[in-house]
Amino acid sequence: MSWFNDYTLRTVILGTSLLGLFSGALGCIAVLRRQSLVGDTLAHASLPGICLAYLLFRSREALPLMLGAAFAGLIAMGIVSVTQRATKTDPNSALGTVLTIFFGAGAVILGIIQRGHDAGQAGLDKFLFGQAASLVTSQVVAIATIGLISLFVFAMVFKEFKLLAFDPIFAESVGLPVRRTNIILTGLLVGAVVVGLNTVGVILLSAMLVAPGVAARQWTDQLVKMVVLAGLFGCLGGGLGAYLSTVAAEMPTGPVVVLVLVAWVVISLIIGPAKGIAFRAKRRQEATS
Amino acid sequence: MSPSFWLYLIASLAGVTCALSGIYLVLRRQAMLADAISHSILPGLVAGFWIAHGPNLIAGFVGAVAAGLTTTMLVEGLTRTKKIANDSAIGLVFPAMFAIGVIWISLQFSNVHLDTDSVLFGEITLAVFDRFVIGGRDLGPQSVWILLAALVLNIAYLVLFRKELRIATFDADHAWLQGFDSRVIHYSLMVVVTITSVAAFTAIGAILSVALIIVPAVIARLLSNRLVPIILVTLTVGLMSALIGTSTAIAGDLNIPGLVSVFLGVIFGMTLLFSPHQGIIAERAKRARQRMHFAIQSLLIHIHEHENTPEEATESTLEHLSDEFGWSDSWSHSVAHNAEKRGLLSLNQPIIRLTEKGRKEIQPGN
C-alpha cells in the first residue's frame, strides 16, 4: 500500500472523497427539486466573486475565495428567483441568462487581474478549472469545514425539505415558511458548489452534484436512504476517480472522477432495484409466466 | 482593411447569428441546452482533429456537430427512460462529454496548445489574424466566412421551417394531431444551434456564444408576445451589445467577450426593471393600483351599509377605518383621499358621505 504513505496522494484522495460525500448528499436537493442546472449556474456565476475576493484580499487562500464564490452565487440565485417571480420567464431562460452574464463579468475582472502581472495571480484560473491533483491540507480542511456545516444545516431543515420536495402546495398550506426554507436550501447548494469548485472546476461540477443523487434514486424510494446512498456513492466515486487518475494513469483528476460517477449512474440505471431496467424486465417476465 | 474593422465585423456577425438561433430555443424553454451543447462539442473537436491528424477546420466542424447531436440524443434518451428528470439528464451528459474531451486532450495532444481557457473565453483578437486565403488571395479572416455561412443557415432555417417551428413550439398537441412529429423540429433546431455555437466559439468563446444565443431572445420575450417584434428586438440587442461591448472593451483594454456579456446583462437588467409588458416596476405599479382599487371598493361598501343608521356617526369616520379594516392611519387617509379625488365620496363633514358617483360605483353589475 505504497500510495497510502504518499502524502500528496493521500491528501488528494481524502479531499476528493470528502467533496464527493458532501456534494453527493447535498446534490439530492437539486435532483429532487428539478434544479439540477442550478449547480451549473452557481458554478459559473461564482467567477466574478472569486476574482473580486482575490482583488480585495490579494490572496489565493481557499477560504476568502470560497466566500467570494458563495456571495456571487447567492446574488445570482437571487436574480434568477426575482426574474422568475416577477415575469413569465421560464427557469431555463432565467438560469442561462444569469449564468452567462455573471461568467462574462468574471472574465472581464479576470482579464484586469491578469493584466496586472502580479505573481500572486498565477493559478487563479486553476481555482476555476479544478486542481484536484494539487490539493493541499488547508484546502481539505476548508472542504471538510464548509461541508460539515452544510450537512448539519441540511439535517436541521430535513423535514421541511422533505415536504417541499414532494408536496410544495401542502407544505405551504400547513404554514411551512416556504420562502425561508427555499433560501436555506439554495444556500446549501451554494455551499456544495463552492466546496467543489476547488477540486473539479466549474464545468464538471454539475455532474458531481447530480450524478450521486440520480444513481442513489435508482436504488431506493426513501429520502433518507437516498441522501445517505448519494453521499456514499459520491465519496467512493471521488476516491476511486482520484486514485485511478493519479496511480493507474496520468490523467486529470476532475474529469476521471466525473466519468467514474456517470458510469455508476449508467450501471445503477440498468441494475438498480428501485426503478432498474433489469429489475423491471425480470418482473415483467415473472408476471407473464 | 484594418484589424479593428474585422474585429467589429466578427463581433456583429456573431451577435446577429447567435441571437437568431436562440429565438426558438428560448421560446421552447430549452435555453440551457445551448449551454450544454457549447460545452459538449469539445470531444467532437478533439475527435475531428485526431482523425485529421491536426487542427483541420472541416474535420473539427463535423466532429463538433456530431458531438452536439450526440448530446441532444443522450439527453432525450435518458429523459425518455422516465427514470431521470430532463434537467438531471442535461446536468449529467454535458459534463461527461466535456470530461471525455479534457481527458482525450491530455492523452493525445499534451504537446499541442489546445487549452480549455481559450475554449471558454475565446480569442477574438486572434481570430482576426486567422486568414482565409484561396489561390494566394487574402479574403479576410476565416471567422467572418464561417459566421456568414452560419448566418445564412439560420435565416434559411427560420424561413423554410417557419410553419413547422411555429406549430411545434406553440401547439405541440395540434402538431401531433396533424401527424407531424415535433421531434423533427427539436433535432433540426439542435443541429442549427450546434452549428451556430461551433461557428461562433472559435471566435468569441463558448460562454459568450451561449450568452448571445440566450440573452437577446430572453430580453425580447420580456418585451413582446408576438413573433415578429421578438425577432426584431433579438437581432437589435445582439447587434448593439456586440458593437458597444467591443468598442468599450477596445477603449479600456478589457476582455471583449466578457464585456459583451456584461452589456447584455445591463440591457437585461433594465428590461427586467422597466419593461412595460412584464417589468418589475410595471408589475409593482399594477399591483398597487389593484390594491388601492380594492380598498376603495371596500370603503365605499362600508359607508353605504351604515348610511342613515344610528351607528353612522361612529362607523363612518376616518378614524374608525383602522379598527374596521385593520388599516394603518396613513393608509386609511390615502385610500379616503384617493376616493375623494375620484369624486366617489366627500370628506367635508365629520361623517364620510358617498357621492352620487360613489353610489353608482358599488351598484351590482357595475
XYZ file of C-alpha atoms in Angstrom:
655
model
C 0.000 0.000 0.000
C 2.626 2.487 -1.036
C 0.082 5.057 -2.137
C -1.227 5.332 1.390
C 2.125 6.617 2.548
C 2.371 9.157 -0.224
C 1.369 12.407 1.432
C 0.201 14.247 -1.713
C -1.781 11.318 -2.978
C -3.401 10.766 0.405
C -4.440 14.413 0.538
C -5.885 14.326 -2.961
C -7.850 11.129 -2.377
C -9.099 12.320 1.015
C -10.126 15.717 -0.378
C -11.908 14.285 -3.409
C -13.731 11.666 -1.324
C -14.931 14.311 1.128
C -16.023 16.514 -1.744
C -17.911 13.602 -3.289
C -19.583 12.877 0.049
C -20.782 16.443 0.611
C -21.774 17.318 -2.939
C -23.452 13.940 -3.388
C -25.607 14.297 -0.260
C -26.442 17.977 -0.813
C -26.942 17.409 -4.532
C -30.093 15.406 -3.695
C -31.709 18.802 -3.038
C -31.092 19.775 -6.640
C -32.049 16.388 -8.100
C -35.372 16.104 -6.279
C -36.426 19.708 -6.785
C -35.685 19.632 -10.537
C -32.876 22.122 -10.056
C -30.015 20.114 -11.481
C -28.889 23.014 -13.645
C -28.770 25.347 -10.658
C -25.427 23.818 -9.728
C -24.036 24.644 -13.156
C -25.336 28.206 -12.901
C -23.899 28.672 -9.406
C -20.539 27.339 -10.524
C -20.277 29.727 -13.476
C -21.685 32.639 -11.508
C -19.012 32.266 -8.850
C -16.262 33.525 -11.183
C -16.791 37.274 -10.544
C -16.998 36.540 -6.803
C -13.715 34.661 -6.833
C -11.990 37.397 -8.835
C -13.321 40.211 -6.652
C -12.325 38.334 -3.487
C -8.831 37.986 -4.924
C -8.684 41.720 -5.717
C -9.896 42.541 -2.201
C -7.717 40.211 -0.155
C -4.820 39.719 -2.585
C -4.573 36.112 -1.502
C -5.112 32.727 -3.034
C -6.091 31.169 0.282
C -9.051 28.875 -0.227
C -11.355 30.445 2.349
C -11.650 34.067 1.094
C -12.042 32.840 -2.485
C -14.755 30.413 -1.373
C -16.546 33.222 0.440
C -16.401 35.367 -2.678
C -17.766 32.495 -4.744
C -20.593 31.909 -2.269
C -21.512 35.600 -2.232
C -21.672 35.809 -6.027
C -23.640 32.551 -6.165
C -26.269 33.830 -3.738
C -26.696 37.093 -5.656
C -27.022 35.165 -8.906
C -29.727 32.901 -7.464
C -31.484 35.982 -6.074
C -31.673 37.464 -9.575
C -32.884 34.141 -11.001
C -35.629 33.979 -8.388
C -36.705 37.630 -8.871
C -36.792 37.142 -12.646
C -38.976 34.076 -12.357
C -41.309 35.573 -9.789
C -41.797 38.942 -11.474
C -42.012 37.795 -15.095
C -43.116 34.809 -17.099
C -39.528 33.833 -17.879
C -39.063 30.046 -17.697
C -36.415 28.531 -15.360
C -34.065 27.524 -18.185
C -34.006 31.030 -19.640
C -33.508 32.682 -16.263
C -30.650 30.322 -15.347
C -28.954 30.614 -18.735
C -29.180 34.399 -18.721
C -27.736 34.833 -15.240
C -25.060 32.173 -15.804
C -23.627 33.747 -18.932
C -23.820 37.339 -17.714
C -22.068 36.579 -14.433
C -19.416 34.496 -16.154
C -18.820 37.292 -18.668
C -18.421 39.818 -15.862
C -15.980 37.422 -14.213
C -13.991 37.138 -17.446
C -13.655 40.947 -17.534
C -12.363 41.094 -13.937
C -10.069 38.122 -14.531
C -8.660 39.976 -17.546
C -7.930 43.017 -15.388
C -6.215 40.854 -12.756
C -4.108 39.061 -15.352
C -3.129 42.362 -16.937
C -1.691 43.386 -13.569
C 1.083 40.777 -13.971
C 1.494 40.309 -10.238
C 2.953 36.978 -9.279
C 0.152 36.097 -6.858
C -2.479 35.708 -9.550
C -0.774 32.750 -11.157
C -3.057 29.790 -10.693
C -6.187 31.807 -10.006
C -7.758 30.257 -13.076
C -6.792 26.858 -11.682
C -9.338 27.519 -8.988
C -11.804 27.719 -11.813
C -10.821 24.712 -13.833
C -10.119 22.480 -10.912
C -6.853 21.471 -9.350
C -7.598 18.225 -7.587
C -4.073 16.938 -8.182
C -2.582 19.832 -6.219
C -4.942 19.830 -3.235
C -3.178 20.798 -0.014
C -4.117 20.122 3.582
C -5.536 23.595 4.214
C -7.960 23.138 1.306
C -9.056 19.741 2.565
C -9.718 21.343 5.959
C -11.760 24.083 4.254
C -13.741 21.462 2.310
C -14.395 19.488 5.496
C -15.426 22.581 7.484
C -17.861 24.014 4.958
C -19.125 20.530 4.124
C -19.813 19.562 7.736
C -21.588 22.857 8.476
C -23.727 22.407 5.357
C -24.596 18.819 6.286
C -25.544 19.916 9.798
C -27.865 22.623 8.461
C -29.291 20.122 5.972
C -30.144 17.767 8.845
C -31.881 20.655 10.664
C -34.166 21.525 7.740
C -34.589 17.941 6.556
C -38.273 17.701 7.486
C -39.117 20.940 5.688
C -37.058 19.830 2.692
C -38.976 16.562 2.525
C -42.306 18.393 2.417
C -41.110 20.950 -0.110
C -39.581 18.360 -2.396
C -42.631 16.128 -2.620
C -45.623 18.321 -1.877
C -44.875 22.043 -2.029
C -48.560 23.019 -2.031
C -49.256 21.004 1.113
C -46.108 22.474 2.685
C -47.411 25.970 2.064
C -50.889 25.139 3.323
C -49.640 23.845 6.674
C -47.794 27.092 7.222
C -44.263 25.998 6.437
C -42.013 29.034 5.920
C -41.572 28.150 2.247
C -39.561 31.164 1.227
C -37.109 30.916 4.115
C -36.663 27.185 3.559
C -36.056 27.807 -0.136
C -33.341 30.315 0.693
C -31.679 27.898 3.141
C -31.773 25.051 0.601
C -30.282 27.287 -2.080
C -27.625 28.347 0.429
C -26.769 24.676 0.973
C -26.373 24.144 -2.773
C -24.094 27.182 -2.838
C -22.044 25.550 -0.094
C -21.728 22.334 -2.089
C -20.741 24.232 -5.237
C -18.156 26.378 -3.502
C -16.524 23.313 -1.999
C -16.468 21.527 -5.328
C -15.087 24.380 -7.428
C -11.754 23.948 -5.801
C -11.406 20.403 -6.948
C -13.227 19.645 -10.170
C -13.787 23.125 -11.592
C -16.765 24.962 -12.998
C -17.920 22.745 -15.821
C -17.661 19.348 -14.215
C -19.289 20.470 -11.011
C -22.866 19.897 -12.056
C -22.085 16.205 -12.543
C -20.613 15.982 -9.023
C -23.884 17.327 -7.631
C -26.290 15.423 -9.827
C -24.717 12.022 -10.531
C -24.654 10.559 -6.979
C -28.255 11.616 -6.344
C -29.520 10.223 -9.640
C -27.679 6.947 -9.032
C -28.999 6.701 -5.450
C -32.549 7.302 -6.707
C -32.307 4.066 -8.699
C -31.653 2.060 -5.524
C -34.245 3.382 -3.116
C -37.577 5.179 -2.855
C -36.884 6.556 0.601
C -35.500 10.037 1.016
C -33.169 9.404 3.959
C -31.703 6.340 2.293
C -31.298 8.270 -0.944
C -29.290 11.051 0.718
C -27.091 8.566 2.593
C -26.509 6.484 -0.543
C -25.745 9.596 -2.594
C -23.158 10.641 -0.032
C -21.674 7.148 -0.118
C -21.605 6.959 -3.923
C -20.081 10.424 -4.140
C -17.442 9.536 -1.581
C -16.490 6.224 -3.209
C -16.634 7.676 -6.732
C -14.488 10.630 -5.715
C -11.901 8.448 -4.035
C -11.802 5.876 -6.830
C -11.599 8.574 -9.506
C -8.757 10.338 -7.745
C -6.923 7.050 -7.257
C -7.351 5.961 -10.878
C -6.309 9.300 -12.275
C -3.065 9.532 -10.355
C -1.986 5.954 -9.814
C -3.353 3.959 -12.706
C -2.998 6.598 -15.388
C -1.616 10.078 -15.783
C -4.926 11.822 -16.321
C -6.613 14.966 -14.961
C -8.436 14.089 -11.743
C -11.711 16.040 -12.090
C -12.746 14.508 -15.433
C -11.875 10.988 -14.295
C -13.987 11.413 -11.136
C -16.902 12.639 -13.256
C -16.634 9.705 -15.657
C -16.497 7.216 -12.756
C -19.670 8.750 -11.271
C -21.501 8.875 -14.601
C -20.539 5.251 -15.287
C -22.051 4.341 -11.913
C -25.257 6.179 -12.888
C -25.495 4.074 -16.049
C -24.894 0.856 -14.096
C -27.489 1.882 -11.498
C -29.995 2.671 -14.220
C -29.672 -0.857 -15.546
C -29.427 -2.938 -12.363
C -30.847 -0.670 -9.648
C -33.724 -2.459 -7.856
C -35.961 0.570 -7.249
C -36.541 1.526 -10.836
C -33.900 -0.522 -12.635
C -34.341 -1.655 -16.213
C -33.147 -5.197 -15.441
C -35.444 -5.463 -12.432
C -38.443 -4.261 -14.406
C -37.715 -6.743 -17.169
C -37.479 -9.572 -14.642
C -40.740 -8.571 -13.009
C -42.457 -8.433 -16.390
C -41.188 -11.917 -17.131
C -42.490 -13.215 -13.792
C -45.857 -11.595 -14.422
C -46.286 -13.226 -17.816
C -45.143 -16.726 -16.827
C -8.738 46.868 -44.083
C -7.643 47.488 -40.526
C -7.720 44.756 -37.861
C -10.280 46.658 -35.789
C -12.692 46.733 -38.764
C -12.561 42.909 -38.890
C -12.929 42.744 -35.123
C -16.187 44.703 -35.240
C -17.396 42.675 -38.200
C -16.726 39.362 -36.426
C -18.399 40.566 -33.234
C -21.523 41.838 -35.009
C -21.829 38.733 -37.182
C -21.518 36.553 -34.080
C -24.063 38.718 -32.264
C -26.673 38.538 -35.012
C -26.158 34.853 -35.835
C -26.215 33.575 -32.257
C -29.178 35.767 -31.331
C -31.164 34.472 -34.292
C -30.553 30.824 -33.417
C -31.651 31.428 -29.830
C -35.171 32.681 -30.556
C -36.928 29.339 -30.833
C -34.650 27.763 -28.253
C -35.867 30.292 -25.674
C -39.476 30.113 -26.856
C -39.323 26.338 -26.430
C -37.915 26.812 -22.881
C -34.714 24.940 -23.683
C -32.153 27.682 -23.151
C -29.844 25.550 -21.029
C -29.410 23.106 -23.927
C -27.296 25.803 -25.595
C -25.012 25.798 -22.576
C -24.835 22.004 -22.607
C -24.097 21.835 -26.331
C -21.425 24.528 -26.225
C -19.505 22.515 -23.622
C -20.022 19.101 -25.101
C -18.656 19.922 -28.548
C -15.145 19.703 -27.082
C -14.691 15.924 -27.545
C -16.105 16.292 -31.076
C -13.470 18.874 -31.952
C -10.767 16.661 -30.486
C -12.059 13.633 -32.381
C -12.082 15.622 -35.616
C -8.527 16.843 -35.083
C -7.434 13.341 -34.136
C -8.847 11.807 -37.318
C -7.389 14.578 -39.482
C -4.007 14.438 -37.686
C -4.066 18.105 -36.815
C -6.278 21.151 -36.324
C -8.231 20.697 -39.545
C -11.168 23.084 -39.680
C -13.678 20.915 -41.524
C -12.877 17.759 -39.563
C -13.249 19.667 -36.301
C -16.545 21.111 -37.503
C -18.006 17.742 -38.435
C -16.847 16.227 -35.164
C -18.314 19.070 -33.126
C -21.695 18.852 -34.842
C -21.715 15.087 -34.254
C -20.921 15.663 -30.572
C -23.703 18.248 -30.273
C -26.190 15.830 -31.794
C -24.961 13.008 -29.557
C -25.585 15.205 -26.524
C -29.110 16.015 -27.673
C -29.891 12.364 -28.299
C -28.409 11.194 -24.994
C -30.453 13.785 -23.084
C -33.612 12.758 -24.968
C -32.901 9.063 -24.449
C -32.206 9.391 -20.722
C -35.294 11.525 -20.216
C -37.440 9.011 -22.062
C -36.483 6.217 -19.639
C -38.613 8.251 -17.147
C -36.011 7.428 -14.514
C -34.128 10.672 -14.824
C -35.650 14.151 -14.979
C -34.758 16.216 -18.030
C -32.684 18.748 -16.091
C -30.699 15.984 -14.387
C -30.063 14.376 -17.771
C -28.651 17.644 -19.138
C -26.616 18.151 -15.968
C -25.069 14.701 -16.362
C -24.464 14.449 -20.090
C -22.557 17.621 -20.838
C -20.011 17.323 -18.008
C -19.417 13.716 -19.084
C -18.820 14.847 -22.681
C -16.562 17.659 -21.528
C -14.655 15.275 -19.252
C -14.037 12.915 -22.188
C -12.744 15.865 -24.191
C -10.383 17.024 -21.453
C -9.012 13.521 -20.856
C -8.560 12.957 -24.580
C -6.647 16.213 -24.917
C -4.386 15.291 -22.009
C -3.669 11.888 -23.574
C -3.302 12.827 -27.240
C -2.387 16.458 -27.507
C -0.367 17.190 -24.407
C 2.224 18.801 -26.671
C -0.318 20.853 -28.668
C -1.628 24.109 -27.270
C -5.353 23.424 -27.005
C -6.235 24.685 -23.585
C -9.652 24.839 -22.055
C -9.252 28.513 -21.133
C -9.332 29.700 -24.696
C -12.195 27.341 -25.475
C -14.220 29.000 -22.733
C -13.179 32.580 -23.157
C -12.411 32.705 -26.862
C -9.704 34.628 -28.611
C -11.494 37.154 -30.773
C -8.349 39.207 -31.176
C -6.524 36.193 -32.587
C -9.469 35.296 -34.827
C -8.694 38.396 -36.874
C -5.302 37.014 -37.875
C -6.545 33.596 -38.936
C -6.879 34.491 -42.600
C -8.838 32.734 -45.304
C -6.542 32.509 -48.307
C -7.555 30.993 -51.655
C -5.074 30.868 -54.515
C -2.869 33.430 -52.838
C -5.694 35.930 -52.352
C -6.438 37.091 -48.827
C -10.204 37.062 -48.377
C -10.254 38.285 -44.782
C -10.399 36.353 -41.513
C -11.719 32.794 -41.627
C -14.177 33.560 -38.832
C -16.016 36.077 -40.997
C -16.764 33.463 -43.646
C -17.691 30.791 -41.127
C -20.055 33.136 -39.318
C -21.569 34.350 -42.605
C -22.301 30.747 -43.573
C -23.901 30.136 -40.173
C -25.988 33.299 -40.544
C -27.272 32.190 -43.956
C -28.093 28.767 -42.489
C -30.041 30.352 -39.616
C -32.051 32.640 -41.889
C -32.793 29.795 -44.296
C -33.911 27.549 -41.442
C -36.215 30.176 -39.930
C -37.767 30.973 -43.320
C -38.106 27.432 -44.691
C -39.418 25.869 -41.479
C -41.394 28.862 -40.224
C -44.702 26.995 -40.209
C -43.359 23.814 -38.616
C -41.401 25.770 -35.986
C -44.489 27.705 -35.055
C -46.793 24.687 -34.746
C -44.271 22.537 -32.905
C -43.460 25.329 -30.457
C -46.827 26.842 -29.687
C -49.179 23.919 -30.139
C -47.421 20.566 -29.910
C -50.756 18.722 -29.499
C -52.111 20.236 -32.673
C -48.893 19.291 -34.448
C -49.252 15.722 -33.215
C -52.896 15.546 -34.323
C -51.859 16.658 -37.776
C -49.462 13.730 -37.901
C -46.454 15.995 -37.601
C -43.611 14.746 -35.400
C -42.303 17.632 -33.251
C -39.099 15.711 -32.683
C -38.039 16.547 -36.240
C -38.131 20.201 -35.278
C -36.404 19.519 -31.967
C -33.460 17.762 -33.590
C -33.156 20.096 -36.557
C -33.177 23.103 -34.220
C -30.437 21.461 -32.159
C -28.352 20.930 -35.310
C -28.708 24.617 -36.189
C -27.839 25.714 -32.636
C -24.828 23.375 -32.586
C -23.505 24.653 -35.916
C -24.000 28.213 -34.716
C -22.166 27.551 -31.431
C -19.265 25.894 -33.231
C -19.044 28.725 -35.761
C -19.157 31.367 -33.048
C -16.993 29.829 -30.394
C -13.721 29.737 -32.298
C -14.070 33.498 -32.475
C -15.808 34.524 -29.273
C -15.554 31.521 -26.951
C -18.129 29.111 -25.609
C -19.591 31.287 -22.886
C -20.188 34.405 -24.974
C -21.746 32.366 -27.747
C -24.160 30.929 -25.176
C -24.812 34.425 -23.809
C -25.578 35.736 -27.299
C -27.838 32.757 -28.032
C -29.901 33.017 -24.837
C -29.972 36.577 -23.520
C -31.201 38.632 -26.527
C -34.158 36.270 -27.010
C -34.974 36.355 -23.288
C -34.945 40.163 -23.376
C -37.197 40.201 -26.436
C -39.540 37.764 -24.709
C -39.842 40.214 -21.803
C -40.848 42.969 -24.208
C -43.281 41.249 -26.519
C -45.522 38.263 -27.076
C -45.506 38.483 -30.845
C -43.051 36.699 -33.095
C -42.041 39.499 -35.468
C -41.279 42.063 -32.722
C -39.423 39.330 -30.818
C -37.219 38.640 -33.866
C -36.532 42.354 -34.408
C -35.677 43.046 -30.742
C -33.490 39.927 -30.551
C -31.469 40.984 -33.591
C -31.117 44.574 -32.359
C -29.989 43.529 -28.883
C -27.492 41.009 -30.303
C -26.005 43.537 -32.696
C -25.964 46.500 -30.309
C -24.399 44.657 -27.384
C -21.745 43.166 -29.689
C -20.828 46.592 -31.097
C -20.974 48.564 -27.822
C -19.230 45.812 -25.867
C -16.435 45.540 -28.426
C -15.806 49.266 -28.675
C -15.814 49.764 -24.890
C -13.511 46.798 -24.424
C -11.065 48.129 -27.017
C -11.106 51.596 -25.447
C -10.497 50.233 -21.936
C -8.238 47.335 -22.988
C -10.649 44.818 -21.442
C -11.791 41.284 -22.278
C -14.070 41.667 -25.328
C -16.389 38.626 -24.970
C -16.719 39.310 -21.259
C -17.707 42.915 -21.786
C -20.262 41.995 -24.450
C -21.882 39.684 -21.867
C -21.826 42.496 -19.332
C -23.649 44.773 -21.788
C -26.185 42.030 -22.398
C -26.577 41.943 -18.631
C -27.137 45.698 -18.434
C -29.825 45.558 -21.123
C -31.408 42.546 -19.425
C -31.433 44.295 -16.053
C -33.032 47.441 -17.481
C -35.649 45.394 -19.331
C -36.386 43.408 -16.201
C -36.998 46.647 -14.306
C -38.678 48.836 -16.889
C -40.428 46.588 -19.407
C -43.955 47.978 -19.806
C -45.100 44.461 -20.615
C -43.946 42.456 -17.582
C -41.186 44.513 -15.946
C -40.821 44.631 -12.177
C -41.813 48.312 -11.885
C -44.832 47.942 -14.177
C -45.858 44.862 -12.219
C -45.486 46.672 -8.864
C -47.493 49.640 -10.115
C -50.218 47.321 -11.349
C -50.385 45.571 -8.005
C -50.509 48.901 -6.120
C -53.353 50.058 -8.387
C -55.284 46.874 -7.752
C -54.727 47.171 -4.007
C -55.967 50.769 -3.979
C -58.960 49.874 -6.136
C -59.951 47.042 -3.794
C -59.523 49.229 -0.701
C -61.722 51.977 -2.166
C -64.404 49.440 -3.053
C -64.368 48.068 0.499
C -64.568 51.584 1.943
C -67.498 52.561 -0.282
C -69.434 49.422 0.633
C -68.769 50.008 4.330
C -70.041 53.614 4.165
C -73.032 52.536 2.122
C -74.015 49.843 4.633
C -74.131 52.268 7.563
C -75.777 55.112 5.639
C -78.667 56.615 7.656
C -78.248 54.180 10.558
C -77.757 55.152 14.226
C -74.172 53.866 14.163
C -73.267 56.078 11.235
C -71.743 58.730 13.491
C -69.123 56.306 14.752
C -68.850 53.854 11.855
C -68.441 56.310 9.013
C -65.496 58.293 10.275
C -61.957 58.304 9.004
C -60.630 57.291 12.452
C -62.821 54.189 12.621
C -61.363 52.685 9.436
C -58.259 51.368 11.153
C -60.448 49.353 13.558
C -62.796 48.187 10.818
C -60.224 47.044 8.243
C -57.035 46.859 10.285
C -55.584 49.653 8.145
C -52.816 51.955 9.294
C -53.828 55.614 9.745
C -51.780 56.771 6.795
C -53.233 54.075 4.519
C -56.800 54.994 5.663
C -56.052 58.609 4.771
C -54.607 57.839 1.383
C -57.498 55.500 0.498
C -60.119 58.063 1.586
C -58.409 60.994 -0.139
C -57.878 58.949 -3.261
C -61.578 58.111 -3.318
C -62.437 61.772 -2.787
C -60.167 62.781 -5.652
C -62.051 60.361 -7.866
C -65.288 62.067 -6.746
C -66.640 58.941 -5.036
C -67.158 60.416 -1.558
C -66.908 63.629 0.366
C -64.779 64.215 3.445
C -66.043 67.733 4.223
C -68.171 66.699 7.204
C -67.190 64.616 10.256
C -69.167 61.750 8.706
C -67.951 60.380 5.369
C -70.686 60.615 2.762
C -70.990 58.892 -0.582
C -71.442 60.987 -3.674
C -73.796 60.039 -6.459
C -70.850 58.677 -8.424
C -69.709 56.663 -5.427
C -73.144 55.121 -5.052
C -73.107 54.094 -8.710
C -69.630 52.626 -8.377
C -70.741 49.907 -5.933
C -74.033 49.088 -7.587
C -74.273 45.448 -8.647
C -73.384 44.920 -12.261
C -71.031 47.853 -12.338
